Amino acid sequence: MSTTQSERLRELLEPLVTSQGLDLEEIAVDSVGRKRVLRVVVDSDTGADLDQIADVSRALSAKLDETDAMGDAAYDLEVGTPGAERLLTERRHYARAVDRLVKFQLTEGGELVARILGVDDEGLDLEVPGVKGRKATTRRLGFPEIDKARVQVEFNRKDKKDMKEEEEA
């Protein structure tokens, strides 16, 4: 059975990433000009700080140096986190995005922008923002109804503490 380079790299590197308390989210080998770049995306339920990224980067680099997984040609290793507008593809991604605003492309067509309130094995509980002064509503969305979902960046979002203080005032 033939496996791709990315699959072989995943098999090699995933145990190292998980031993550091992180999840291996993505591996990509890209050509940038004459160089190759191995991009490794890691995350965890509590996020990944710079020290964790540096530790896992060193561990991956050492493992790659002792194997021929990347061949003889030069390459750069880049290790990072998914970023602000990450695509949600696994149940754990949705759980990590609780309280975040997400744009959903629905399998039946159309889209929905809503805040994730909760996640279980079947789907999501959402808060759909009100329009034109109307109150927000709740909605249940099953995983089979979701074609694509991406976290949205919110610049003016109030955190729970700010909202509670406003309610008490």
PDB file of C-alpha atoms in Angstrom:
ATOM      1  CA  MET A   1       0.000   0.000   0.000  1.00  0.00           C
ATOM      2  CA  SER A   2       1.448   3.323  -1.058  1.00  0.00           C
ATOM      3  CA  THR A   3       1.372   6.212   1.378  1.00  0.00           C
ATOM      4  CA  THR A   4       1.992   9.854   0.673  1.00  0.00           C
ATOM      5  CA  GLN A   5       4.894  11.775   2.141  1.00  0.00           C
ATOM      6  CA  SER A   6       2.478  13.679   4.392  1.00  0.00           C
ATOM      7  CA  GLU A   7       1.048  10.404   5.734  1.00  0.00           C
ATOM      8  CA  ARG A   8       4.539   9.031   6.425  1.00  0.00           C
ATOM      9  CA  LEU A   9       5.513  12.285   8.130  1.00  0.00           C
ATOM     10  CA  ARG A  10       2.341  12.185  10.243  1.00  0.00           C
ATOM     11  CA  GLU A  11       3.129   8.624  11.379  1.00  0.00           C
ATOM     12  CA  LEU A  12       6.669   9.680  12.265  1.00  0.00           C
ATOM     13  CA  LEU A  13       5.918  13.001  13.953  1.00  0.00           C
ATOM     14  CA  GLU A  14       2.523  12.571  15.630  1.00  0.00           C
ATOM     15  CA  PRO A  15       3.859  10.544  18.597  1.00  0.00           C
ATOM     16  CA  LEU A  16       6.385  13.326  19.321  1.00  0.00           C
ATOM     17  CA  VAL A  17       3.707  16.007  19.172  1.00  0.00           C
ATOM     18  CA  THR A  18       1.308  14.107  21.428  1.00  0.00           C
ATOM     19  CA  SER A  19       4.132  13.410  23.911  1.00  0.00           C
ATOM     20  CA  GLN A  20       4.390  17.204  24.268  1.00  0.00           C
ATOM     21  CA  GLY A  21       0.669  17.399  25.176  1.00  0.00           C
ATOM     22  CA  LEU A  22      -0.381  18.771  21.779  1.00  0.00           C
ATOM     23  CA  ASP A  23      -2.483  17.559  18.849  1.00  0.00           C
ATOM     24  CA  LEU A  24      -0.987  17.351  15.370  1.00  0.00           C
ATOM     25  CA  GLU A  25      -3.553  19.246  13.301  1.00  0.00           C
ATOM     26  CA  GLU A  26      -1.902  19.525   9.911  1.00  0.00           C
ATOM     27  CA  ILE A  27       1.228  18.681   7.946  1.00  0.00           C
ATOM     28  CA  ALA A  28       2.049  20.221   4.576  1.00  0.00           C
ATOM     29  CA  VAL A  29       5.133  20.100   2.402  1.00  0.00           C
ATOM     30  CA  ASP A  30       5.258  23.074   0.040  1.00  0.00           C
ATOM     31  CA  SER A  31       7.749  24.350  -2.497  1.00  0.00           C
ATOM     32  CA  VAL A  32       8.669  27.986  -2.095  1.00  0.00           C
ATOM     33  CA  GLY A  33      10.967  28.912  -4.939  1.00  0.00           C
ATOM     34  CA  ARG A  34      13.844  26.444  -4.779  1.00  0.00           C
ATOM     35  CA  LYS A  35      13.235  25.593  -1.140  1.00  0.00           C
ATOM     36  CA  ARG A  36      10.862  23.125   0.417  1.00  0.00           C
ATOM     37  CA  VAL A  37       8.965  24.058   3.551  1.00  0.00           C
ATOM     38  CA  LEU A  38       7.546  21.533   6.006  1.00  0.00           C
ATOM     39  CA  ARG A  39       4.673  23.228   7.840  1.00  0.00           C
ATOM     40  CA  VAL A  40       3.416  21.545  10.994  1.00  0.00           C
ATOM     41  CA  VAL A  41       0.329  22.899  12.758  1.00  0.00           C
ATOM     42  CA  VAL A  42      -0.226  21.925  16.404  1.00  0.00           C
ATOM     43  CA  ASP A  43      -2.839  22.847  19.004  1.00  0.00           C
ATOM     44  CA  SER A  44      -4.399  21.720  22.280  1.00  0.00           C
ATOM     45  CA  ASP A  45      -7.568  22.322  24.253  1.00  0.00           C
ATOM     46  CA  THR A  46      -5.784  25.079  26.180  1.00  0.00           C
ATOM     47  CA  GLY A  47      -3.858  26.442  23.195  1.00  0.00           C
ATOM     48  CA  ALA A  48      -0.113  26.255  22.623  1.00  0.00           C
ATOM     49  CA  ASP A  49       2.289  28.841  23.993  1.00  0.00           C
ATOM     50  CA  LEU A  50       5.621  29.852  22.465  1.00  0.00           C
ATOM     51  CA  ASP A  51       7.622  27.612  24.811  1.00  0.00           C
ATOM     52  CA  GLN A  52       5.576  24.570  23.769  1.00  0.00           C
ATOM     53  CA  ILE A  53       5.972  25.477  20.100  1.00  0.00           C
ATOM     54  CA  ALA A  54       9.759  25.824  20.545  1.00  0.00           C
ATOM     55  CA  ASP A  55       9.990  22.499  22.425  1.00  0.00           C
ATOM     56  CA  VAL A  56       8.008  20.578  19.829  1.00  0.00           C
ATOM     57  CA  SER A  57       9.927  22.276  17.011  1.00  0.00           C
ATOM     58  CA  ARG A  58      13.258  21.111  18.495  1.00  0.00           C
ATOM     59  CA  ALA A  59      11.917  17.574  18.995  1.00  0.00           C
ATOM     60  CA  LEU A  60      10.580  17.387  15.427  1.00  0.00           C
ATOM     61  CA  SER A  61      13.796  18.789  13.981  1.00  0.00           C
ATOM     62  CA  ALA A  62      15.894  16.202  15.830  1.00  0.00           C
ATOM     63  CA  LYS A  63      13.624  13.344  14.680  1.00  0.00           C
ATOM     64  CA  LEU A  64      13.690  14.538  11.077  1.00  0.00           C
ATOM     65  CA  ASP A  65      17.505  14.847  11.194  1.00  0.00           C
ATOM     66  CA  GLU A  66      17.883  11.207  12.275  1.00  0.00           C
ATOM     67  CA  THR A  67      15.624   9.889   9.500  1.00  0.00           C
ATOM     68  CA  ASP A  68      15.444  10.374   5.743  1.00  0.00           C
ATOM     69  CA  ALA A  69      11.746  11.343   5.865  1.00  0.00           C
ATOM     70  CA  MET A  70      12.399  14.628   4.042  1.00  0.00           C
ATOM     71  CA  GLY A  71      15.030  13.220   1.688  1.00  0.00           C
ATOM     72  CA  ASP A  72      18.430  14.767   1.057  1.00  0.00           C
ATOM     73  CA  ALA A  73      17.300  18.167  -0.248  1.00  0.00           C
ATOM     74  CA  ALA A  74      17.297  21.180   2.071  1.00  0.00           C
ATOM     75  CA  TYR A  75      14.040  22.268   3.686  1.00  0.00           C
ATOM     76  CA  ASP A  76      12.761  24.656   6.333  1.00  0.00           C
ATOM     77  CA  LEU A  77      10.649  23.461   9.259  1.00  0.00           C
ATOM     78  CA  GLU A  78       7.849  25.789  10.396  1.00  0.00           C
ATOM     79  CA  VAL A  79       5.822  24.863  13.478  1.00  0.00           C
ATOM     80  CA  GLY A  80       2.822  26.958  14.488  1.00  0.00           C
ATOM     81  CA  THR A  81      -0.788  27.031  15.612  1.00  0.00           C
ATOM     82  CA  PRO A  82      -3.913  27.123  13.425  1.00  0.00           C
ATOM     83  CA  GLY A  83      -4.431  30.876  13.568  1.00  0.00           C
ATOM     84  CA  ALA A  84      -7.349  33.150  14.278  1.00  0.00           C
ATOM     85  CA  GLU A  85      -9.671  32.182  11.424  1.00  0.00           C
ATOM     86  CA  ARG A  86      -9.125  28.451  11.605  1.00  0.00           C
ATOM     87  CA  LEU A  87     -11.235  25.975   9.700  1.00  0.00           C
ATOM     88  CA  LEU A  88     -13.134  23.667  12.060  1.00  0.00           C
ATOM     89  CA  THR A  89     -13.042  20.045  10.906  1.00  0.00           C
ATOM     90  CA  GLU A  90     -12.970  17.877  14.045  1.00  0.00           C
ATOM     91  CA  ARG A  91     -15.266  17.731  17.085  1.00  0.00           C
ATOM     92  CA  ARG A  92     -12.349  18.924  19.253  1.00  0.00           C
ATOM     93  CA  HIS A  93     -12.024  22.032  17.046  1.00  0.00           C
ATOM     94  CA  TYR A  94     -15.642  22.949  17.765  1.00  0.00           C
ATOM     95  CA  ALA A  95     -15.142  22.326  21.507  1.00  0.00           C
ATOM     96  CA  ARG A  96     -12.133  24.667  21.457  1.00  0.00           C
ATOM     97  CA  ALA A  97     -14.255  27.296  19.704  1.00  0.00           C
ATOM     98  CA  VAL A  98     -16.977  27.491  22.394  1.00  0.00           C
ATOM     99  CA  ASP A  99     -17.934  31.169  22.910  1.00  0.00           C
ATOM    100  CA  ARG A 100     -16.443  32.069  19.515  1.00  0.00           C
ATOM    101  CA  LEU A 101     -18.335  33.423  16.515  1.00  0.00           C
ATOM    102  CA  VAL A 102     -18.299  30.969  13.591  1.00  0.00           C
ATOM    103  CA  LYS A 103     -19.416  31.204   9.970  1.00  0.00           C
ATOM    104  CA  PHE A 104     -21.071  27.962   8.844  1.00  0.00           C
ATOM    105  CA  GLN A 105     -21.577  26.839   5.246  1.00  0.00           C
ATOM    106  CA  LEU A 106     -24.569  24.484   5.458  1.00  0.00           C
ATOM    107  CA  THR A 107     -24.862  21.229   3.504  1.00  0.00           C
ATOM    108  CA  GLU A 108     -28.353  22.217   2.339  1.00  0.00           C
ATOM    109  CA  GLY A 109     -26.981  25.508   1.031  1.00  0.00           C
ATOM    110  CA  GLY A 110     -26.781  28.901   2.628  1.00  0.00           C
ATOM    111  CA  GLU A 111     -24.715  30.104   5.504  1.00  0.00           C
ATOM    112  CA  LEU A 112     -25.145  30.943   9.150  1.00  0.00           C
ATOM    113  CA  VAL A 113     -23.071  33.080  11.495  1.00  0.00           C
ATOM    114  CA  ALA A 114     -23.527  32.130  15.139  1.00  0.00           C
ATOM    115  CA  ARG A 115     -21.712  31.775  18.448  1.00  0.00           C
ATOM    116  CA  ILE A 116     -21.011  28.247  19.701  1.00  0.00           C
ATOM    117  CA  LEU A 117     -22.530  27.758  23.157  1.00  0.00           C
ATOM    118  CA  GLY A 118     -21.926  24.038  23.563  1.00  0.00           C
ATOM    119  CA  VAL A 119     -20.758  20.898  21.782  1.00  0.00           C
ATOM    120  CA  ASP A 120     -21.718  17.242  22.163  1.00  0.00           C
ATOM    121  CA  ASP A 121     -21.279  14.099  20.054  1.00  0.00           C
ATOM    122  CA  GLU A 122     -24.192  14.946  17.718  1.00  0.00           C
ATOM    123  CA  GLY A 123     -23.697  18.652  17.105  1.00  0.00           C
ATOM    124  CA  LEU A 124     -23.713  22.192  18.424  1.00  0.00           C
ATOM    125  CA  ASP A 125     -25.862  24.522  20.464  1.00  0.00           C
ATOM    126  CA  LEU A 126     -25.631  27.981  18.931  1.00  0.00           C
ATOM    127  CA  GLU A 127     -26.621  31.561  19.660  1.00  0.00           C
ATOM    128  CA  VAL A 128     -27.679  33.358  16.487  1.00  0.00           C
ATOM    129  CA  PRO A 129     -27.204  37.139  16.890  1.00  0.00           C
ATOM    130  CA  GLY A 130     -30.328  39.263  16.597  1.00  0.00           C
ATOM    131  CA  VAL A 131     -30.739  41.539  13.603  1.00  0.00           C
ATOM    132  CA  LYS A 132     -31.959  45.150  13.733  1.00  0.00           C
ATOM    133  CA  GLY A 133     -32.458  45.324  17.485  1.00  0.00           C
ATOM    134  CA  ARG A 134     -34.004  41.870  17.861  1.00  0.00           C
ATOM    135  CA  LYS A 135     -32.828  39.505  20.570  1.00  0.00           C
ATOM    136  CA  ALA A 136     -30.444  36.682  19.829  1.00  0.00           C
ATOM    137  CA  THR A 137     -31.995  33.231  19.374  1.00  0.00           C
ATOM    138  CA  THR A 138     -30.680  29.748  20.059  1.00  0.00           C
ATOM    139  CA  ARG A 139     -30.427  26.982  17.509  1.00  0.00           C
ATOM    140  CA  ARG A 140     -29.305  23.384  17.381  1.00  0.00           C
ATOM    141  CA  LEU A 141     -27.072  22.367  14.457  1.00  0.00           C
ATOM    142  CA  GLY A 142     -26.092  18.735  13.847  1.00  0.00           C
ATOM    143  CA  PHE A 143     -22.648  17.916  12.470  1.00  0.00           C
ATOM    144  CA  PRO A 144     -24.150  16.387   9.271  1.00  0.00           C
ATOM    145  CA  GLU A 145     -25.728  19.804   8.516  1.00  0.00           C
ATOM    146  CA  ILE A 146     -22.306  21.501   8.413  1.00  0.00           C
ATOM    147  CA  ASP A 147     -20.359  21.596   5.169  1.00  0.00           C
ATOM    148  CA  LYS A 148     -17.648  24.012   6.349  1.00  0.00           C
ATOM    149  CA  ALA A 149     -17.120  26.123   9.450  1.00  0.00           C
ATOM    150  CA  ARG A 150     -14.576  28.849  10.122  1.00  0.00           C
ATOM    151  CA  VAL A 151     -13.945  30.897  13.259  1.00  0.00           C
ATOM    152  CA  GLN A 152     -14.489  34.633  12.733  1.00  0.00           C
ATOM    153  CA  VAL A 153     -12.254  37.358  14.115  1.00  0.00           C
ATOM    154  CA  GLU A 154     -14.090  39.741  16.449  1.00  0.00           C
ATOM    155  CA  PHE A 155     -12.434  43.074  17.108  1.00  0.00           C
ATOM    156  CA  ASN A 156     -15.091  44.670  19.332  1.00  0.00           C
ATOM    157  CA  ARG A 157     -16.264  41.620  21.256  1.00  0.00           C
ATOM    158  CA  LYS A 158     -16.959  42.120  24.922  1.00  0.00           C
ATOM    159  CA  ASP A 159     -15.841  39.292  27.173  1.00  0.00           C
ATOM    160  CA  LYS A 160     -18.214  37.729  29.722  1.00  0.00           C
ATOM    161  CA  LYS A 161     -16.856  39.914  32.556  1.00  0.00           C
ATOM    162  CA  ASP A 162     -17.630  43.131  30.615  1.00  0.00           C
ATOM    163  CA  MET A 163     -21.176  41.922  29.769  1.00  0.00           C
ATOM    164  CA  LYS A 164     -21.869  40.960  33.406  1.00  0.00           C
ATOM    165  CA  GLU A 165     -20.692  44.397  34.616  1.00  0.00           C
ATOM    166  CA  GLU A 166     -23.012  46.115  32.107  1.00  0.00           C
ATOM    167  CA  GLU A 167     -25.983  43.989  33.271  1.00  0.00           C
ATOM    168  CA  GLU A 168     -25.306  44.894  36.928  1.00  0.00           C
ATOM    169  CA  ALA A 169     -24.996  48.636  36.179  1.00  0.00           C
TER     170      ALA A 169
END
